[in-house]
CSV table of C-alpha atoms and ligand atoms in Angstrom, one decimal:
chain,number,residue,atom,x,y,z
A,1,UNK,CA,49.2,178.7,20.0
A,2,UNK,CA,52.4,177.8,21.5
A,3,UNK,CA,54.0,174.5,21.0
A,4,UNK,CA,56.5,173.3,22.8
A,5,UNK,CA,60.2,173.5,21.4
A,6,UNK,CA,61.0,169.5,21.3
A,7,UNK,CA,58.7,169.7,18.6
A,8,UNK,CA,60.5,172.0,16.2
A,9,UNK,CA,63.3,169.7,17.0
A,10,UNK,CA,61.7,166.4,15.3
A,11,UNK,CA,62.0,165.7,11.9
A,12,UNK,CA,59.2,164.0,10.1
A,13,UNK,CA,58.6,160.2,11.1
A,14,UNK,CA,60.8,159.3,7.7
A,15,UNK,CA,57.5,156.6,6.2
A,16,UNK,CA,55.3,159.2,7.1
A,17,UNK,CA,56.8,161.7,4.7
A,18,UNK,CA,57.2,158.0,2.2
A,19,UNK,CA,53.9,157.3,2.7
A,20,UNK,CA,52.4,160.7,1.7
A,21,UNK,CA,54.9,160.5,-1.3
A,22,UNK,CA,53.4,157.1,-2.4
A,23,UNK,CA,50.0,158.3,-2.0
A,24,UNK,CA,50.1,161.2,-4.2
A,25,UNK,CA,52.0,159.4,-7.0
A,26,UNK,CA,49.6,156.5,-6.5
A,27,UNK,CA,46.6,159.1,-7.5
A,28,UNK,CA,48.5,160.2,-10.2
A,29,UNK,CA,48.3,156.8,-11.9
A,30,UNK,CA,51.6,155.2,-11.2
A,31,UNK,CA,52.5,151.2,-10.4
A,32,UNK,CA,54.8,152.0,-7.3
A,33,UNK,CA,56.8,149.3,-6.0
A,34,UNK,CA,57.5,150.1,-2.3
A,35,UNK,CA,60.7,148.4,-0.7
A,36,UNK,CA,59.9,151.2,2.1
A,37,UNK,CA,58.7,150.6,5.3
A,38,UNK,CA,59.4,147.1,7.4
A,39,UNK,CA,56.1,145.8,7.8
A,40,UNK,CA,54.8,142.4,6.8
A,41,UNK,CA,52.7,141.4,4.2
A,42,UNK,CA,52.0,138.1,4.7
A,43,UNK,CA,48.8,138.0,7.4
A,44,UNK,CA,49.2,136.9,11.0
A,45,UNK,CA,49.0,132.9,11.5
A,46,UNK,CA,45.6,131.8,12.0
A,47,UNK,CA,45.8,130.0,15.1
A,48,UNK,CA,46.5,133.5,16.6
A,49,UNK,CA,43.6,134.9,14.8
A,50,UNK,CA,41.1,132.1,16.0
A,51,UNK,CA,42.4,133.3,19.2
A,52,UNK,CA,41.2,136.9,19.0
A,53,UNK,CA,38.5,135.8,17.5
A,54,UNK,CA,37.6,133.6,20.6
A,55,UNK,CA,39.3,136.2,23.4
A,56,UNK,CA,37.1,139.3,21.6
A,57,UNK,CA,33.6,137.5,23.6
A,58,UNK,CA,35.1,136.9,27.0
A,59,UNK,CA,33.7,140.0,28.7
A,60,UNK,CA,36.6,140.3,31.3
A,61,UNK,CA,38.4,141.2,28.0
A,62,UNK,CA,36.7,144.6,27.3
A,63,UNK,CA,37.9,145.9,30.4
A,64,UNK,CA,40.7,147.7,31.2
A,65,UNK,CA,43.8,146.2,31.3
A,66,UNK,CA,46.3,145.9,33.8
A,67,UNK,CA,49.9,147.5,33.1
A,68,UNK,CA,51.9,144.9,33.5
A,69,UNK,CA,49.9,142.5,31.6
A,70,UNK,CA,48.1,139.4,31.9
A,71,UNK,CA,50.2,137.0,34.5
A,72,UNK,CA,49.7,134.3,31.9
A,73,UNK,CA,51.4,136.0,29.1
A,74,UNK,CA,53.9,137.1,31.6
A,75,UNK,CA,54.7,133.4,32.0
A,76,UNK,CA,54.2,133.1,28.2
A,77,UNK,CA,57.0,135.3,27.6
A,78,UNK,CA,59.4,133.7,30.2
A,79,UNK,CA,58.3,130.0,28.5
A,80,UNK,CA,59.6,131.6,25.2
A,81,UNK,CA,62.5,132.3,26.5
A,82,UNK,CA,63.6,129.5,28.1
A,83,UNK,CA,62.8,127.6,24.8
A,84,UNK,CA,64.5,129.7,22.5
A,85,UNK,CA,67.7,130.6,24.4
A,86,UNK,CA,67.9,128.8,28.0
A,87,UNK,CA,67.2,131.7,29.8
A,88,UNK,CA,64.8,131.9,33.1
A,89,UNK,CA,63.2,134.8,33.4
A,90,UNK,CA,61.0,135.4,36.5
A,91,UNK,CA,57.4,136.3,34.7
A,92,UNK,CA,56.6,138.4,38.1
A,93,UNK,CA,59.7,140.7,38.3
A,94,UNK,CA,61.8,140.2,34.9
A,95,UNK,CA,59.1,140.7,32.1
A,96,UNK,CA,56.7,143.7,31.2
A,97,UNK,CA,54.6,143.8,28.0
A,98,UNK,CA,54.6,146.2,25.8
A,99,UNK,CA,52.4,148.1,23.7
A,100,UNK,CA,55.0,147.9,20.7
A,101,UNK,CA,58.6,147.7,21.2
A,102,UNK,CA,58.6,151.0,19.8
A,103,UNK,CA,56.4,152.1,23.0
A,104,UNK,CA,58.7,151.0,25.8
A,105,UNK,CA,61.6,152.2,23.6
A,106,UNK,CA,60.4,155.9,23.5
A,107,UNK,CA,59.3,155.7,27.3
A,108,UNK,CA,62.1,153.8,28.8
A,109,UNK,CA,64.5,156.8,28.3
A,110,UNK,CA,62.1,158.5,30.9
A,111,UNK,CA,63.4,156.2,33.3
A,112,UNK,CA,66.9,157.2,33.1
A,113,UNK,CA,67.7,160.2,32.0
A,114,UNK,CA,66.8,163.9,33.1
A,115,UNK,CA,67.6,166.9,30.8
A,116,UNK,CA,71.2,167.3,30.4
A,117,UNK,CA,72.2,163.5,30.7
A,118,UNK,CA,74.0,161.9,27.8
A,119,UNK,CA,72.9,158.6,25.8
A,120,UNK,CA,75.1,156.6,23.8
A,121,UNK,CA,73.0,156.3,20.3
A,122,UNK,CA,74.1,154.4,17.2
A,123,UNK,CA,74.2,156.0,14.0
A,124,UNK,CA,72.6,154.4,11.7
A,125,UNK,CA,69.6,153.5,13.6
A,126,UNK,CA,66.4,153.1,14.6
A,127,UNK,CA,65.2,156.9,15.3
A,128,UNK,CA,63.1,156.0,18.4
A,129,UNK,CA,66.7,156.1,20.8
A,130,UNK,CA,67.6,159.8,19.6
A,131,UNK,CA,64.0,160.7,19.7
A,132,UNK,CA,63.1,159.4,23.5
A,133,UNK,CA,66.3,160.7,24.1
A,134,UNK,CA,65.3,164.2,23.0
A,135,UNK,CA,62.1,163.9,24.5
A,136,UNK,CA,63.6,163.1,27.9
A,137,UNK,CA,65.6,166.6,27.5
A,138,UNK,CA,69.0,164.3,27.4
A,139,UNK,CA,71.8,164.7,24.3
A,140,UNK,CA,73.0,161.8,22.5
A,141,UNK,CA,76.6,161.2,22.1
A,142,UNK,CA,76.5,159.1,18.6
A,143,UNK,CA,78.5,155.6,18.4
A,144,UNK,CA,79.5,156.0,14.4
A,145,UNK,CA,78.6,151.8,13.1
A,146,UNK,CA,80.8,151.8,9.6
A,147,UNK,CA,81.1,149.2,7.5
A,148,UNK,CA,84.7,148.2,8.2
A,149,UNK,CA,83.3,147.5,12.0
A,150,UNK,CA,80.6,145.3,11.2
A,151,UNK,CA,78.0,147.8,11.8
A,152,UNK,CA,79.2,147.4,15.3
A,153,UNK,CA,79.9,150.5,17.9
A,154,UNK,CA,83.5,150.8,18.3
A,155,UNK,CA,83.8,151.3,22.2
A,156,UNK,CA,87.1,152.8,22.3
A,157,UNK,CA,86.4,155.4,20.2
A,158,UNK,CA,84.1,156.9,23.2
A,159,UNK,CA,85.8,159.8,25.2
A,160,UNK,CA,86.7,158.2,29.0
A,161,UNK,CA,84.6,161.2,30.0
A,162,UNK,CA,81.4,160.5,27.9
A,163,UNK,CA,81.9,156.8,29.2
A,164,UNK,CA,81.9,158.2,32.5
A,165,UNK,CA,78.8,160.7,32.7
A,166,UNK,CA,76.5,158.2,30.1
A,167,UNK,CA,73.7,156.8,31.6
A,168,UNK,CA,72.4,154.5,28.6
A,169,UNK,CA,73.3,152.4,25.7
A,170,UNK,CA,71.2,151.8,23.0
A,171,UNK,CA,71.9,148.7,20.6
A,172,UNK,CA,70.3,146.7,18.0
A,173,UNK,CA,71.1,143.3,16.4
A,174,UNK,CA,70.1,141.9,14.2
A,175,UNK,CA,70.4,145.7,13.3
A,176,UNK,CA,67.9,147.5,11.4
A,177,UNK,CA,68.5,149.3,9.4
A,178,UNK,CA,71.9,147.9,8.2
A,179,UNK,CA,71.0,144.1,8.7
A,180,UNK,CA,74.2,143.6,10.7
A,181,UNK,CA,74.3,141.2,13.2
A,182,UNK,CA,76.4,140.4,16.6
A,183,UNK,CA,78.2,137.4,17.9
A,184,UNK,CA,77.8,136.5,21.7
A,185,UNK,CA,81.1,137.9,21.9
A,186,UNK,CA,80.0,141.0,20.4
A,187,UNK,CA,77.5,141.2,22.9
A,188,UNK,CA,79.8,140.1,26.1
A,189,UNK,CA,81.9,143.0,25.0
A,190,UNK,CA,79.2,145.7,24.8
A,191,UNK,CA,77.6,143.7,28.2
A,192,UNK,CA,81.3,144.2,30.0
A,193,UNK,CA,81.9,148.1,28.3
A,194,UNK,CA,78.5,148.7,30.3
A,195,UNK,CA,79.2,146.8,33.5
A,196,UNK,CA,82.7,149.2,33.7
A,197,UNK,CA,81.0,152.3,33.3
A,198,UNK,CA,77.8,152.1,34.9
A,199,UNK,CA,75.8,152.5,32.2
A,200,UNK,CA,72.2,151.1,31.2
A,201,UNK,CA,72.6,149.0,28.1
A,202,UNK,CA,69.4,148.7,26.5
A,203,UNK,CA,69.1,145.9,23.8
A,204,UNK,CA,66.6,146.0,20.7
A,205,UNK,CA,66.4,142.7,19.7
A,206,UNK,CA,62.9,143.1,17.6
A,207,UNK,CA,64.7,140.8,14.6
A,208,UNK,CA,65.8,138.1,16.1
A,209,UNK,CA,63.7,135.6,14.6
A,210,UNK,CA,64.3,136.6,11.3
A,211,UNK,CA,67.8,134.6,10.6
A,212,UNK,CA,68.7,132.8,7.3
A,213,UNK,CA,70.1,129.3,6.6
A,214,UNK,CA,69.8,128.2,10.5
A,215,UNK,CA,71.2,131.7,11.7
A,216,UNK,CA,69.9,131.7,15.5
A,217,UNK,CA,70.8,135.2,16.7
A,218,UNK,CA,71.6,135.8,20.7
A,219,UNK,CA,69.6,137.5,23.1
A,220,UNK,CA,71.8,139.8,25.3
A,221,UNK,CA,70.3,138.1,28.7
A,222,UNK,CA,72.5,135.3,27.8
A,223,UNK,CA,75.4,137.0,28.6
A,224,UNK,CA,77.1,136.2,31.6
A,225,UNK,CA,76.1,139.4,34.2
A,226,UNK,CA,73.8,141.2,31.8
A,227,UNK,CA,70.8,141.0,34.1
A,228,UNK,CA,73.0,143.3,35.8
A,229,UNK,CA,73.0,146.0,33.7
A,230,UNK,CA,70.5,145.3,30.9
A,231,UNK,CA,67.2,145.0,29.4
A,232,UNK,CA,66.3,143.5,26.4
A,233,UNK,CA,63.2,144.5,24.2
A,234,UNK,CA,61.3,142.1,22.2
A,235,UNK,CA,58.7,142.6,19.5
A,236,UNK,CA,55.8,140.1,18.2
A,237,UNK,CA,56.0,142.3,15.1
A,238,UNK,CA,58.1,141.2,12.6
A,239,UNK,CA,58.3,137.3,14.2
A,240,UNK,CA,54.6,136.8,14.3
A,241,UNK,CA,53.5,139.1,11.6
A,242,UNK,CA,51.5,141.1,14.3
A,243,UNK,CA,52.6,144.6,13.9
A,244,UNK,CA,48.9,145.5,13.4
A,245,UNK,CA,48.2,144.6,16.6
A,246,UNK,CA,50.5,146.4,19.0
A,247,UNK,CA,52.3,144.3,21.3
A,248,UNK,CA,55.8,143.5,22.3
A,249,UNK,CA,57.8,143.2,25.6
A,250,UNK,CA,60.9,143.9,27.7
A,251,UNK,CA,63.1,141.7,29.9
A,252,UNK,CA,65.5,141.8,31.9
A,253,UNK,CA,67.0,143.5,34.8
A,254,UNK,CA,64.0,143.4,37.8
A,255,UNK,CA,65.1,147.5,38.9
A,256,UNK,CA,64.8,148.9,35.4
A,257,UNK,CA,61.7,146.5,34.5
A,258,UNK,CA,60.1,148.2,37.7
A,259,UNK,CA,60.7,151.4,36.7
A,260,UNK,CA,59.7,151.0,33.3
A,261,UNK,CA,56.6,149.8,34.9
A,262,UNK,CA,56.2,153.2,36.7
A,263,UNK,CA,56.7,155.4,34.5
A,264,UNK,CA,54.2,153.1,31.8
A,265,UNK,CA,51.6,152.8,34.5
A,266,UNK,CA,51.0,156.7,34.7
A,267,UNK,CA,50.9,157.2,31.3
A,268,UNK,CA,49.0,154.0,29.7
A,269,UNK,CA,46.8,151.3,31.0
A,270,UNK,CA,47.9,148.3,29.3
A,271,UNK,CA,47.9,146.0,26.0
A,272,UNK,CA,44.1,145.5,25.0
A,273,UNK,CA,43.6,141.6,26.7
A,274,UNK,CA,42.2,140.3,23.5
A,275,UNK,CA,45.2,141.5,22.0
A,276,UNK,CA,47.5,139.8,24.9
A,277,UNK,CA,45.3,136.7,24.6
A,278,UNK,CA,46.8,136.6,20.9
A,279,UNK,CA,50.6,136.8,22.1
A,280,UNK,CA,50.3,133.8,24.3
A,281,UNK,CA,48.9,131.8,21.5
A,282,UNK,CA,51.8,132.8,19.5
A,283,UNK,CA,54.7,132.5,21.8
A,284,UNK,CA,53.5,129.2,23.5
A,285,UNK,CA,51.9,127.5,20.3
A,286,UNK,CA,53.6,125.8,17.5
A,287,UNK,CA,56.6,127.6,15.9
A,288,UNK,CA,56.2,126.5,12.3
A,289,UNK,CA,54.6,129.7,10.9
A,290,UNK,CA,58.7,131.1,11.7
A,291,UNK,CA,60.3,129.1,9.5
A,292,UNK,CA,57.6,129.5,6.7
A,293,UNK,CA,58.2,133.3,7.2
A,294,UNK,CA,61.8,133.5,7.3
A,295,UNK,CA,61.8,131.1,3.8
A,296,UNK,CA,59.9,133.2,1.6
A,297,UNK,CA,62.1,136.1,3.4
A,298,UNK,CA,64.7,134.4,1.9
A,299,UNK,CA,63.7,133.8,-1.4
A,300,UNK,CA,62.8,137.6,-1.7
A,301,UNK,CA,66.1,138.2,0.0
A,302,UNK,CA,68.0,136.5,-2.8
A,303,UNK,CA,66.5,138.1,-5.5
A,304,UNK,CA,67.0,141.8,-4.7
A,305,UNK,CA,70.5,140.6,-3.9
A,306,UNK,CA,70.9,139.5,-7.6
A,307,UNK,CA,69.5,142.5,-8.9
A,308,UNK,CA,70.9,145.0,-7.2
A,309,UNK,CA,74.1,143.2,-8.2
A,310,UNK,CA,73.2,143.1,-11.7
A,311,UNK,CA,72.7,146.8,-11.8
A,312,UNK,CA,77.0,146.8,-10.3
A,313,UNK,CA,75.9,147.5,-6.5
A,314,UNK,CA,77.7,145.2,-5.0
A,315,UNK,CA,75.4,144.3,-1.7
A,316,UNK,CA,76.5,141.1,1.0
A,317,UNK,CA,73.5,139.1,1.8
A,318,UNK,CA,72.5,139.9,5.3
A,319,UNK,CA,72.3,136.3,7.8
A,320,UNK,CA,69.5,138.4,9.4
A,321,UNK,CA,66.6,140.7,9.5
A,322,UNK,CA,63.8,142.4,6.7
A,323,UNK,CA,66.4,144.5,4.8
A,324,UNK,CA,69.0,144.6,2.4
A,325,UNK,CA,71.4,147.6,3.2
A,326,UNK,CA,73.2,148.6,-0.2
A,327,UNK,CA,75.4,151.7,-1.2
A,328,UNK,CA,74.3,153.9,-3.8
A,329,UNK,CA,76.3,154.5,-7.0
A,330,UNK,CA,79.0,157.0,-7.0
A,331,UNK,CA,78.1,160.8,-7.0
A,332,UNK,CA,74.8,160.1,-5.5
A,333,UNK,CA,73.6,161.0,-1.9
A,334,UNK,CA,71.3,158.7,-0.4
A,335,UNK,CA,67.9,160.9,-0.7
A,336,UNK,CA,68.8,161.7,-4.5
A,337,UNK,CA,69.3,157.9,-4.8
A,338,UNK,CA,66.1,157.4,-3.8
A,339,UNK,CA,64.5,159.9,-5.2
A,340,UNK,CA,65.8,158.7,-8.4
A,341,UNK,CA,64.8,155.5,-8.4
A,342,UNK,CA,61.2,156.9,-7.1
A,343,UNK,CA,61.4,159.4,-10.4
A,344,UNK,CA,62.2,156.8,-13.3
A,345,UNK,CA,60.7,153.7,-12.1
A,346,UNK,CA,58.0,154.2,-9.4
A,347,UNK,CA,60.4,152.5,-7.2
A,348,UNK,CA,60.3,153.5,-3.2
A,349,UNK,CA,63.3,152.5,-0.9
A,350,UNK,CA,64.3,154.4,1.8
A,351,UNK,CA,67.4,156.7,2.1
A,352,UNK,CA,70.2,155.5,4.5
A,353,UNK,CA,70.5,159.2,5.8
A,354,UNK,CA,66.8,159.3,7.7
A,355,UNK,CA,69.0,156.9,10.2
A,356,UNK,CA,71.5,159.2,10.7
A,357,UNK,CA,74.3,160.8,9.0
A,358,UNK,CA,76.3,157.9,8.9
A,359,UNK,CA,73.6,156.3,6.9
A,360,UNK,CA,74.7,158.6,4.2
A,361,UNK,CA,76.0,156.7,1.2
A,362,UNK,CA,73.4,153.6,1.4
A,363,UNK,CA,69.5,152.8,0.9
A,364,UNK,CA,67.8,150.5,3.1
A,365,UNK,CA,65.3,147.9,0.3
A,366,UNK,CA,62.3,145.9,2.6
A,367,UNK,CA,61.8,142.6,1.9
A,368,UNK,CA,57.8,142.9,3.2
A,369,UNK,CA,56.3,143.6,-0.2
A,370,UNK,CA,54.6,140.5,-1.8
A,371,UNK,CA,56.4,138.0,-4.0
A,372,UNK,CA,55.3,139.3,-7.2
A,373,UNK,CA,55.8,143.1,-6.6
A,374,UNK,CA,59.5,142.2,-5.5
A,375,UNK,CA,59.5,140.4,-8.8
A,376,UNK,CA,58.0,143.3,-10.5
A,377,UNK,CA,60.9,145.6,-8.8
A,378,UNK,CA,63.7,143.4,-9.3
A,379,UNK,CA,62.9,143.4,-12.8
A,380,UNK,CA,62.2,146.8,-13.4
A,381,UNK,CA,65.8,147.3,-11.6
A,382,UNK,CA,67.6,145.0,-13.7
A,383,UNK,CA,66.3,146.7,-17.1
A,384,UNK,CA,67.1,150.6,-15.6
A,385,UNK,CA,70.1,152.1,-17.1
A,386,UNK,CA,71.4,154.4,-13.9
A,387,UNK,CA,71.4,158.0,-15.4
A,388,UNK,CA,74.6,160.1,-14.3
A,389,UNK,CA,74.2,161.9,-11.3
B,401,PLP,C1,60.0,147.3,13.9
B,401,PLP,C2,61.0,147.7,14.9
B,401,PLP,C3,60.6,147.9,16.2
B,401,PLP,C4,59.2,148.1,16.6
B,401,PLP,O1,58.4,147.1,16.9
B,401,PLP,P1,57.0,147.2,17.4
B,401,PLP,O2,56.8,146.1,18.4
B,401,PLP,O3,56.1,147.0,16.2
B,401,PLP,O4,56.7,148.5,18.0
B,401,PLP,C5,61.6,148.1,17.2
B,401,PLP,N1,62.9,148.2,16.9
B,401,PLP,C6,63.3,148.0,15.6
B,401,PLP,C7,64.7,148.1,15.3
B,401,PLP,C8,62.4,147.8,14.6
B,401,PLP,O5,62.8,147.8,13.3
């Protein structure tokens, strides 16, 4: 047989190697606590369930879908929107559903770049940009995000000639995996850095929802001019616990939307309708389930602040997102953090350096495990007596 080269070039997804790690020691009889992989525990609303539930005997709904999606939850996703951050967005030209974030984020680099082509990635991130990148045949030039700049790019340390020849920016806030987040002004300068240089900035904005004490995070369109250069990506995931059911969106700029369209239209046909029926109830229906998330979030939040703290990591508390980003003791790498912490006390976290090399130095904890297993972790955290390196 003979494979194709990009695949040599991937390393394993990073929780499908976690995954198989938990499995085995699982079998063997051990009580792992996983702070892995960002995926809620708590089950989707009902209201949205009673809506599958409902939209699963409507015939028209075992059908193929269309592409770009039900008009209504076009409209759905504008209406959202406009209530969350006074934005219009014209449902026929400015939104396209998604089958996942993560699904229009690996395909949208097809509608850019050609091999050879440059994209600006961050490092840490997100491995999908790098990925679609590499898939697309294009090399990504990496925008370092350190600590002493926020976890923010730092434009002028770009070359004037990569600027130049760069055809796409990738971005993330509230970021994964760091937790970071970005002030309108932080976007306005990214949104004007991409306006200069012709390049397509491309926003993943898939934690949004998940701020603390009142934090409301910003949506790129709401920059003055971004429609110009931008798209935004949007998931139902981590908002809506919903990342069972595959859906997401992106928005923006009416020429890339279109062409994101294309290039989706030859390749898939479409979010299953029942499935789409769901995201409408959720977007457009009461937004209490949110707030209920984001508390327990919270709570869980606080508590693996405290005892990574007791244990002498000092760790801020994030204003945003699933994760708490900490550095690993001194004389550790990430992995042998993590592999550590897997090896005395069955406890699973995931390395900083599967985001990239700048990751190295930190682990990434999840706050998607129920509340007693984060109890159950905390605990076993505080009472672990970090063995020399
Ligand atoms: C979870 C996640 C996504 C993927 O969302 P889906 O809609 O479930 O595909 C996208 N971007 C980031 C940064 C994420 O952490």
């Amino acid at each position: 047989m003979k494979f194709s080269t990009r695949l040599d070039k991937l390393a394993p997804y990073p929780f499908v190697e976690i995954s198989r790690i938990i499995a085995e020691k699982r079998a063997a009889g051990a009580d792992v606590v996983t702070f892995g992989i960002g995926d809620p525990d708590i089950p989707t609303p009902q209201p949205i369930i009673e809506r599958l539930l409902t939209a699963s005997q409507d015939p028209p709904n075992h059908r193929y879908p269309e592409t770009d999606g039900l008009p209504e939850l076009r409209r759905a996703i504008s209406y959202w929107y406009e209530k969350r951050f006074d934005i219009k967005l014209d449902p026929d030209t400015e939104v396209l559903p998604l089958i996942g974030a993560k699904e229009g984020i690996g395909h949208v680099a097809f509608c850019f770049l050609d091999p050879g082509d440059l994209a600006l990635v961050p490092d840490p991130a997100y491995p999908v940009y790098g990925v679609g990148t590499m898939f697309a045949g294009a090399e990504s030039h990496i925008m370092p995000l350190r600590e002493s700049n926020g976890w923010l790019p730092d434009l002028n340390e770009i070359p004037q000639d990569v600027a130049r020849s760069a055809k796409v920016m990738w971005v993330n806030y509230p970021n994964n995996p760091t937790s970071a987040v970005a002030s309108v002004e932080d976007l306005a300068g990214i949104t004007a850095y991409c306006r200069q240089n012709d390049i397509a900035l491309l926003h993943d904005a898939a934690y949004s929802e998940v701020g603390y004490h009142g934090y409301k995070a910003a949506s790129s369109m709401q920059i003055e001019g971004s429609r110009d250069v931008g798209i935004e990506f949007h998931s139902l995931s981590k908002t809506y616990n919903m990342t069972g059911w595959r859906i997401g969106m992106a928005v923006g700029n009416a020429a890339m939307i279109k062409a994101l369209f294309q290039i989706k239209a030859n390749l898939d046909s479409g979010i299953p309708q029942a499935v789409q029926e769901m995201a409408m109830e959720a977007l457009t229906g009461p937004q209490d389930c949110v707030d209920d998330n984001v508390k327990i979030y919270q709570k869980r939040r606080d508590r693996v602040v405290k005892a990574l703290g007791s244990m002498g990591l000092t760790v801020p508390t994030p204003e945003a997102s699933l994760y708490i980003w900490a550095p690993v003791p001194d004389g550790y790498t990430s992995a042998g953090f993590a592999a550590k912490l897997l090896e005395d006390i069955d406890i699973v976290v995931t390395p900083g350096s599967s985001y990239g090399k700048y990751g190295e130095g930190y682990i990434r904890l999840s706050l998607t495990t129920p509340d007693e297993q984060i109890e159950k972790g905390c605990q076993r955290l505080e009472s672990w007596q970090i063995p020399s390196p």
